[in-house]
JSON list of C-alpha atoms in Angstrom, two decimals:
[
{"chain": "A", "resi": 1, "resn": "MET", "atom": "CA", "xyz": [-8.51, -9.35, 2.30]},
{"chain": "A", "resi": 2, "resn": "LEU", "atom": "CA", "xyz": [-7.43, -6.41, 0.17]},
{"chain": "A", "resi": 3, "resn": "GLN", "atom": "CA", "xyz": [-9.82, -3.51, -0.12]},
{"chain": "A", "resi": 4, "resn": "ILE", "atom": "CA", "xyz": [-9.20, -0.49, -2.34]},
{"chain": "A", "resi": 5, "resn": "GLU", "atom": "CA", "xyz": [-11.50, 2.48, -1.84]},
{"chain": "A", "resi": 6, "resn": "SER", "atom": "CA", "xyz": [-11.62, 5.36, -4.31]},
{"chain": "A", "resi": 7, "resn": "VAL", "atom": "CA", "xyz": [-7.85, 5.40, -4.90]},
{"chain": "A", "resi": 8, "resn": "SER", "atom": "CA", "xyz": [-6.41, 8.11, -7.12]},
{"chain": "A", "resi": 9, "resn": "LYS", "atom": "CA", "xyz": [-2.86, 8.99, -8.13]},
{"chain": "A", "resi": 10, "resn": "THR", "atom": "CA", "xyz": [-1.88, 11.90, -10.36]},
{"chain": "A", "resi": 11, "resn": "TYR", "atom": "CA", "xyz": [1.55, 12.70, -11.76]},
{"chain": "A", "resi": 12, "resn": "VAL", "atom": "CA", "xyz": [2.32, 16.30, -12.66]},
{"chain": "A", "resi": 13, "resn": "SER", "atom": "CA", "xyz": [4.89, 17.04, -15.36]},
{"chain": "A", "resi": 14, "resn": "ASN", "atom": "CA", "xyz": [5.31, 20.14, -17.48]},
{"chain": "A", "resi": 15, "resn": "HIS", "atom": "CA", "xyz": [2.15, 21.56, -15.90]},
{"chain": "A", "resi": 16, "resn": "ASN", "atom": "CA", "xyz": [0.10, 18.62, -17.20]},
{"chain": "A", "resi": 17, "resn": "ASN", "atom": "CA", "xyz": [-1.77, 16.20, -14.96]},
{"chain": "A", "resi": 18, "resn": "LEU", "atom": "CA", "xyz": [-1.55, 12.51, -15.79]},
{"chain": "A", "resi": 19, "resn": "HIS", "atom": "CA", "xyz": [-4.16, 10.48, -13.92]},
{"chain": "A", "resi": 20, "resn": "ALA", "atom": "CA", "xyz": [-2.41, 7.15, -13.37]},
{"chain": "A", "resi": 21, "resn": "LEU", "atom": "CA", "xyz": [-5.23, 5.96, -11.08]},
{"chain": "A", "resi": 22, "resn": "LYS", "atom": "CA", "xyz": [-8.65, 7.56, -10.91]},
{"chain": "A", "resi": 23, "resn": "LYS", "atom": "CA", "xyz": [-11.14, 6.47, -8.21]},
{"chain": "A", "resi": 24, "resn": "ILE", "atom": "CA", "xyz": [-10.25, 2.77, -8.22]},
{"chain": "A", "resi": 25, "resn": "ASP", "atom": "CA", "xyz": [-12.57, 0.60, -6.10]},
{"chain": "A", "resi": 26, "resn": "LEU", "atom": "CA", "xyz": [-11.77, -3.06, -5.64]},
{"chain": "A", "resi": 27, "resn": "ILE", "atom": "CA", "xyz": [-12.13, -5.91, -3.14]},
{"chain": "A", "resi": 28, "resn": "ILE", "atom": "CA", "xyz": [-9.93, -8.99, -3.43]},
{"chain": "A", "resi": 29, "resn": "PRO", "atom": "CA", "xyz": [-10.98, -11.80, -1.06]},
{"chain": "A", "resi": 30, "resn": "GLN", "atom": "CA", "xyz": [-8.45, -13.74, 1.00]},
{"chain": "A", "resi": 31, "resn": "ALA", "atom": "CA", "xyz": [-6.87, -16.78, -0.72]},
{"chain": "A", "resi": 32, "resn": "SER", "atom": "CA", "xyz": [-7.85, -15.70, -4.22]},
{"chain": "A", "resi": 33, "resn": "ILE", "atom": "CA", "xyz": [-5.98, -15.20, -7.47]},
{"chain": "A", "resi": 34, "resn": "PHE", "atom": "CA", "xyz": [-6.75, -11.90, -9.12]},
{"chain": "A", "resi": 35, "resn": "GLY", "atom": "CA", "xyz": [-5.47, -10.47, -12.40]},
{"chain": "A", "resi": 36, "resn": "LEU", "atom": "CA", "xyz": [-5.39, -6.91, -13.65]},
{"chain": "A", "resi": 37, "resn": "ILE", "atom": "CA", "xyz": [-5.75, -6.55, -17.40]},
{"chain": "A", "resi": 38, "resn": "GLY", "atom": "CA", "xyz": [-5.39, -3.32, -19.32]},
{"chain": "A", "resi": 39, "resn": "LEU", "atom": "CA", "xyz": [-3.57, -1.42, -22.01]},
{"chain": "A", "resi": 40, "resn": "SER", "atom": "CA", "xyz": [0.00, -0.27, -21.57]},
{"chain": "A", "resi": 41, "resn": "GLY", "atom": "CA", "xyz": [-0.01, 2.84, -19.39]},
{"chain": "A", "resi": 42, "resn": "ALA", "atom": "CA", "xyz": [-3.38, 2.04, -17.81]},
{"chain": "A", "resi": 43, "resn": "GLY", "atom": "CA", "xyz": [-1.95, 2.16, -14.26]},
{"chain": "A", "resi": 44, "resn": "LYS", "atom": "CA", "xyz": [-1.57, -1.54, -13.45]},
{"chain": "A", "resi": 45, "resn": "SER", "atom": "CA", "xyz": [2.02, -1.23, -12.20]},
{"chain": "A", "resi": 46, "resn": "THR", "atom": "CA", "xyz": [1.21, 1.99, -10.33]},
{"chain": "A", "resi": 47, "resn": "LEU", "atom": "CA", "xyz": [-1.63, 0.22, -8.51]},
{"chain": "A", "resi": 48, "resn": "LEU", "atom": "CA", "xyz": [0.60, -2.72, -7.57]},
{"chain": "A", "resi": 49, "resn": "ARG", "atom": "CA", "xyz": [3.28, -0.35, -6.28]},
{"chain": "A", "resi": 50, "resn": "ALA", "atom": "CA", "xyz": [0.65, 1.52, -4.25]},
{"chain": "A", "resi": 51, "resn": "ILE", "atom": "CA", "xyz": [-0.62, -1.74, -2.74]},
{"chain": "A", "resi": 52, "resn": "ALA", "atom": "CA", "xyz": [2.96, -2.65, -1.83]},
{"chain": "A", "resi": 53, "resn": "GLY", "atom": "CA", "xyz": [3.37, 0.72, -0.11]},
{"chain": "A", "resi": 54, "resn": "LEU", "atom": "CA", "xyz": [5.99, 1.91, -2.60]},
{"chain": "A", "resi": 55, "resn": "GLU", "atom": "CA", "xyz": [3.81, 4.53, -4.29]},
{"chain": "A", "resi": 56, "resn": "LYS", "atom": "CA", "xyz": [2.04, 7.28, -2.36]},
{"chain": "A", "resi": 57, "resn": "ILE", "atom": "CA", "xyz": [-1.56, 7.77, -3.41]},
{"chain": "A", "resi": 58, "resn": "ASP", "atom": "CA", "xyz": [-3.25, 11.18, -3.58]},
{"chain": "A", "resi": 59, "resn": "SER", "atom": "CA", "xyz": [-6.59, 10.06, -2.17]},
{"chain": "A", "resi": 60, "resn": "GLY", "atom": "CA", "xyz": [-8.53, 7.00, -1.10]},
{"chain": "A", "resi": 61, "resn": "LYS", "atom": "CA", "xyz": [-7.59, 4.02, 1.04]},
{"chain": "A", "resi": 62, "resn": "ILE", "atom": "CA", "xyz": [-5.74, 0.77, 0.54]},
{"chain": "A", "resi": 63, "resn": "ILE", "atom": "CA", "xyz": [-6.62, -1.62, 3.34]},
{"chain": "A", "resi": 64, "resn": "LEU", "atom": "CA", "xyz": [-4.72, -4.88, 3.72]},
{"chain": "A", "resi": 65, "resn": "ASP", "atom": "CA", "xyz": [-5.99, -7.18, 6.48]},
{"chain": "A", "resi": 66, "resn": "GLY", "atom": "CA", "xyz": [-7.50, -4.21, 8.30]},
{"chain": "A", "resi": 67, "resn": "LEU", "atom": "CA", "xyz": [-4.34, -2.06, 8.07]},
{"chain": "A", "resi": 68, "resn": "ASP", "atom": "CA", "xyz": [-4.67, 1.12, 6.02]},
{"chain": "A", "resi": 69, "resn": "ILE", "atom": "CA", "xyz": [-1.48, 1.07, 3.95]},
{"chain": "A", "resi": 70, "resn": "SER", "atom": "CA", "xyz": [-2.01, 4.65, 2.83]},
{"chain": "A", "resi": 71, "resn": "LEU", "atom": "CA", "xyz": [-1.70, 5.82, 6.46]},
{"chain": "A", "resi": 72, "resn": "ALA", "atom": "CA", "xyz": [0.75, 3.26, 7.80]},
{"chain": "A", "resi": 73, "resn": "LYS", "atom": "CA", "xyz": [3.80, 4.84, 9.33]},
{"chain": "A", "resi": 74, "resn": "ASN", "atom": "CA", "xyz": [5.60, 1.55, 9.87]},
{"chain": "A", "resi": 75, "resn": "LYS", "atom": "CA", "xyz": [5.87, 0.23, 6.31]},
{"chain": "A", "resi": 76, "resn": "ARG", "atom": "CA", "xyz": [7.87, -2.74, 7.59]},
{"chain": "A", "resi": 77, "resn": "GLN", "atom": "CA", "xyz": [4.61, -4.42, 8.69]},
{"chain": "A", "resi": 78, "resn": "ILE", "atom": "CA", "xyz": [3.41, -4.21, 5.10]},
{"chain": "A", "resi": 79, "resn": "TYR", "atom": "CA", "xyz": [6.65, -5.41, 3.51]},
{"chain": "A", "resi": 80, "resn": "LYS", "atom": "CA", "xyz": [6.64, -8.53, 5.68]},
{"chain": "A", "resi": 81, "resn": "LYS", "atom": "CA", "xyz": [3.23, -9.53, 4.30]},
{"chain": "A", "resi": 82, "resn": "ILE", "atom": "CA", "xyz": [3.94, -8.84, 0.63]},
{"chain": "A", "resi": 83, "resn": "GLY", "atom": "CA", "xyz": [6.22, -10.42, -1.96]},
{"chain": "A", "resi": 84, "resn": "LEU", "atom": "CA", "xyz": [6.62, -8.29, -5.06]},
{"chain": "A", "resi": 85, "resn": "VAL", "atom": "CA", "xyz": [8.07, -9.16, -8.45]},
{"chain": "A", "resi": 86, "resn": "PHE", "atom": "CA", "xyz": [8.73, -6.04, -10.48]},
{"chain": "A", "resi": 87, "resn": "GLN", "atom": "CA", "xyz": [8.30, -5.83, -14.23]},
{"chain": "A", "resi": 88, "resn": "GLY", "atom": "CA", "xyz": [12.03, -5.14, -14.64]},
{"chain": "A", "resi": 89, "resn": "TYR", "atom": "CA", "xyz": [13.30, -7.68, -12.05]},
{"chain": "A", "resi": 90, "resn": "ASN", "atom": "CA", "xyz": [15.13, -5.06, -9.88]},
{"chain": "A", "resi": 91, "resn": "LEU", "atom": "CA", "xyz": [18.00, -7.40, -9.11]},
{"chain": "A", "resi": 92, "resn": "LEU", "atom": "CA", "xyz": [21.17, -6.23, -7.40]},
{"chain": "A", "resi": 93, "resn": "MET", "atom": "CA", "xyz": [23.62, -6.42, -10.31]},
{"chain": "A", "resi": 94, "resn": "GLN", "atom": "CA", "xyz": [26.81, -6.52, -8.18]},
{"chain": "A", "resi": 95, "resn": "ARG", "atom": "CA", "xyz": [25.50, -9.43, -6.12]},
{"chain": "A", "resi": 96, "resn": "THR", "atom": "CA", "xyz": [25.18, -13.12, -6.85]},
{"chain": "A", "resi": 97, "resn": "VAL", "atom": "CA", "xyz": [21.94, -14.99, -7.44]},
{"chain": "A", "resi": 98, "resn": "PHE", "atom": "CA", "xyz": [22.25, -16.41, -3.91]},
{"chain": "A", "resi": 99, "resn": "TYR", "atom": "CA", "xyz": [22.56, -12.93, -2.38]},
{"chain": "A", "resi": 100, "resn": "ASN", "atom": "CA", "xyz": [19.67, -11.53, -4.46]},
{"chain": "A", "resi": 101, "resn": "ILE", "atom": "CA", "xyz": [17.37, -14.24, -3.11]},
{"chain": "A", "resi": 102, "resn": "ALA", "atom": "CA", "xyz": [18.79, -13.93, 0.43]},
{"chain": "A", "resi": 103, "resn": "PHE", "atom": "CA", "xyz": [18.38, -10.15, 0.51]},
{"chain": "A", "resi": 104, "resn": "PRO", "atom": "CA", "xyz": [14.87, -9.97, 2.07]},
{"chain": "A", "resi": 105, "resn": "LEU", "atom": "CA", "xyz": [15.90, -12.61, 4.61]},
{"chain": "A", "resi": 106, "resn": "LEU", "atom": "CA", "xyz": [18.95, -10.58, 5.61]},
{"chain": "A", "resi": 107, "resn": "ILE", "atom": "CA", "xyz": [16.79, -7.47, 6.03]},
{"chain": "A", "resi": 108, "resn": "ASN", "atom": "CA", "xyz": [14.45, -9.47, 8.27]},
{"chain": "A", "resi": 109, "resn": "ARG", "atom": "CA", "xyz": [17.43, -10.72, 10.29]},
{"chain": "A", "resi": 110, "resn": "TRP", "atom": "CA", "xyz": [17.06, -14.42, 9.64]},
{"chain": "A", "resi": 111, "resn": "LYS", "atom": "CA", "xyz": [19.78, -16.67, 11.05]},
{"chain": "A", "resi": 112, "resn": "LYS", "atom": "CA", "xyz": [22.61, -17.46, 8.63]},
{"chain": "A", "resi": 113, "resn": "GLU", "atom": "CA", "xyz": [21.90, -21.21, 8.55]},
{"chain": "A", "resi": 114, "resn": "ASP", "atom": "CA", "xyz": [18.17, -20.58, 7.97]},
{"chain": "A", "resi": 115, "resn": "ILE", "atom": "CA", "xyz": [18.98, -18.21, 5.11]},
{"chain": "A", "resi": 116, "resn": "LYS", "atom": "CA", "xyz": [21.20, -20.79, 3.43]},
{"chain": "A", "resi": 117, "resn": "LYS", "atom": "CA", "xyz": [18.55, -23.49, 3.80]},
{"chain": "A", "resi": 118, "resn": "ARG", "atom": "CA", "xyz": [15.72, -21.27, 2.48]},
{"chain": "A", "resi": 119, "resn": "VAL", "atom": "CA", "xyz": [17.72, -19.92, -0.47]},
{"chain": "A", "resi": 120, "resn": "ASN", "atom": "CA", "xyz": [18.77, -23.42, -1.50]},
{"chain": "A", "resi": 121, "resn": "GLU", "atom": "CA", "xyz": [15.12, -24.58, -1.34]},
{"chain": "A", "resi": 122, "resn": "LEU", "atom": "CA", "xyz": [14.11, -21.68, -3.58]},
{"chain": "A", "resi": 123, "resn": "LEU", "atom": "CA", "xyz": [16.97, -22.24, -6.02]},
{"chain": "A", "resi": 124, "resn": "GLU", "atom": "CA", "xyz": [15.75, -25.80, -6.43]},
{"chain": "A", "resi": 125, "resn": "LEU", "atom": "CA", "xyz": [12.13, -24.66, -6.78]},
{"chain": "A", "resi": 126, "resn": "VAL", "atom": "CA", "xyz": [12.94, -22.25, -9.62]},
{"chain": "A", "resi": 127, "resn": "GLY", "atom": "CA", "xyz": [15.51, -24.53, -11.26]},
{"chain": "A", "resi": 128, "resn": "LEU", "atom": "CA", "xyz": [18.59, -22.39, -10.73]},
{"chain": "A", "resi": 129, "resn": "VAL", "atom": "CA", "xyz": [20.75, -24.51, -8.42]},
{"chain": "A", "resi": 130, "resn": "ASP", "atom": "CA", "xyz": [23.59, -24.29, -10.93]},
{"chain": "A", "resi": 131, "resn": "LYS", "atom": "CA", "xyz": [23.42, -20.45, -10.94]},
{"chain": "A", "resi": 132, "resn": "THR", "atom": "CA", "xyz": [23.98, -19.87, -7.20]},
{"chain": "A", "resi": 133, "resn": "LYS", "atom": "CA", "xyz": [27.25, -17.95, -7.71]},
{"chain": "A", "resi": 134, "resn": "ALA", "atom": "CA", "xyz": [26.29, -16.31, -11.01]},
{"chain": "A", "resi": 135, "resn": "TYR", "atom": "CA", "xyz": [25.70, -12.58, -11.40]},
{"chain": "A", "resi": 136, "resn": "PRO", "atom": "CA", "xyz": [22.52, -11.18, -13.02]},
{"chain": "A", "resi": 137, "resn": "ALA", "atom": "CA", "xyz": [24.40, -9.88, -16.08]},
{"chain": "A", "resi": 138, "resn": "THR", "atom": "CA", "xyz": [25.24, -13.48, -17.01]},
{"chain": "A", "resi": 139, "resn": "LEU", "atom": "CA", "xyz": [21.61, -14.67, -16.82]},
{"chain": "A", "resi": 140, "resn": "SER", "atom": "CA", "xyz": [18.94, -14.83, -19.50]},
{"chain": "A", "resi": 141, "resn": "GLY", "atom": "CA", "xyz": [15.75, -12.81, -19.05]},
{"chain": "A", "resi": 142, "resn": "GLY", "atom": "CA", "xyz": [13.87, -15.91, -17.91]},
{"chain": "A", "resi": 143, "resn": "GLN", "atom": "CA", "xyz": [16.55, -16.77, -15.37]},
{"chain": "A", "resi": 144, "resn": "LYS", "atom": "CA", "xyz": [16.48, -13.20, -13.99]},
{"chain": "A", "resi": 145, "resn": "GLN", "atom": "CA", "xyz": [12.72, -13.47, -13.69]},
{"chain": "A", "resi": 146, "resn": "ARG", "atom": "CA", "xyz": [13.03, -16.74, -11.77]},
{"chain": "A", "resi": 147, "resn": "VAL", "atom": "CA", "xyz": [15.52, -15.12, -9.37]},
{"chain": "A", "resi": 148, "resn": "ALA", "atom": "CA", "xyz": [13.02, -12.30, -8.81]},
{"chain": "A", "resi": 149, "resn": "ILE", "atom": "CA", "xyz": [10.25, -14.85, -8.17]},
{"chain": "A", "resi": 150, "resn": "ALA", "atom": "CA", "xyz": [12.43, -16.76, -5.69]},
{"chain": "A", "resi": 151, "resn": "ARG", "atom": "CA", "xyz": [13.27, -13.51, -3.89]},
{"chain": "A", "resi": 152, "resn": "ALA", "atom": "CA", "xyz": [9.57, -12.62, -3.65]},
{"chain": "A", "resi": 153, "resn": "LEU", "atom": "CA", "xyz": [8.83, -16.05, -2.14]},
{"chain": "A", "resi": 154, "resn": "ALA", "atom": "CA", "xyz": [11.79, -16.01, 0.26]},
{"chain": "A", "resi": 155, "resn": "THR", "atom": "CA", "xyz": [10.00, -14.73, 3.37]},
{"chain": "A", "resi": 156, "resn": "ASN", "atom": "CA", "xyz": [6.85, -16.83, 2.81]},
{"chain": "A", "resi": 157, "resn": "PRO", "atom": "CA", "xyz": [4.68, -13.75, 2.22]},
{"chain": "A", "resi": 158, "resn": "GLU", "atom": "CA", "xyz": [0.92, -13.82, 2.66]},
{"chain": "A", "resi": 159, "resn": "TYR", "atom": "CA", "xyz": [0.45, -11.88, -0.59]},
{"chain": "A", "resi": 160, "resn": "LEU", "atom": "CA", "xyz": [2.27, -11.99, -3.91]},
{"chain": "A", "resi": 161, "resn": "LEU", "atom": "CA", "xyz": [2.09, -9.03, -6.27]},
{"chain": "A", "resi": 162, "resn": "LEU", "atom": "CA", "xyz": [3.38, -10.03, -9.68]},
{"chain": "A", "resi": 163, "resn": "ASP", "atom": "CA", "xyz": [3.92, -7.39, -12.38]},
{"chain": "A", "resi": 164, "resn": "GLU", "atom": "CA", "xyz": [4.04, -9.21, -15.73]},
{"chain": "A", "resi": 165, "resn": "VAL", "atom": "CA", "xyz": [5.75, -12.10, -14.01]},
{"chain": "A", "resi": 166, "resn": "THR", "atom": "CA", "xyz": [5.70, -14.44, -17.01]},
{"chain": "A", "resi": 167, "resn": "SER", "atom": "CA", "xyz": [6.83, -11.91, -19.64]},
{"chain": "A", "resi": 168, "resn": "ALA", "atom": "CA", "xyz": [10.41, -13.27, -19.81]},
{"chain": "A", "resi": 169, "resn": "LEU", "atom": "CA", "xyz": [9.67, -16.94, -19.19]}
]
């Protein structure tokens, strides 16, 4: 279960305060699909990044399966549970499609043969078997998005956070 309690995030620039998140309260039950809808600049991406532990909040709590992400010192516990697809793909441009998908597995110290097996499964799932050795610059927007989706699925995360995941498909 994901529980968000009175979460706020303010950005300060040129002595102006921009309230990206202001007292957000939300409960998302286990095994559910939940969508955030709002205007551009409403804070949807900021909230997803905060849930993923990538954005520090100013106040409130983000509790994932009983663990307060906003206080967690060992972010690695959080990253193992969450797969995240960014709005702009965030692919490693100097690395192949295979490596981009393998990256989270390498970080989590999977065995080489298990990495190869898992990446090949994901390449088949997203329909990019023929792009294994390709570099992101040679891919279409939809293909880049599918690489990002495969990477997010690589470690079999409990939660998937998808930021405009179908925008390029």
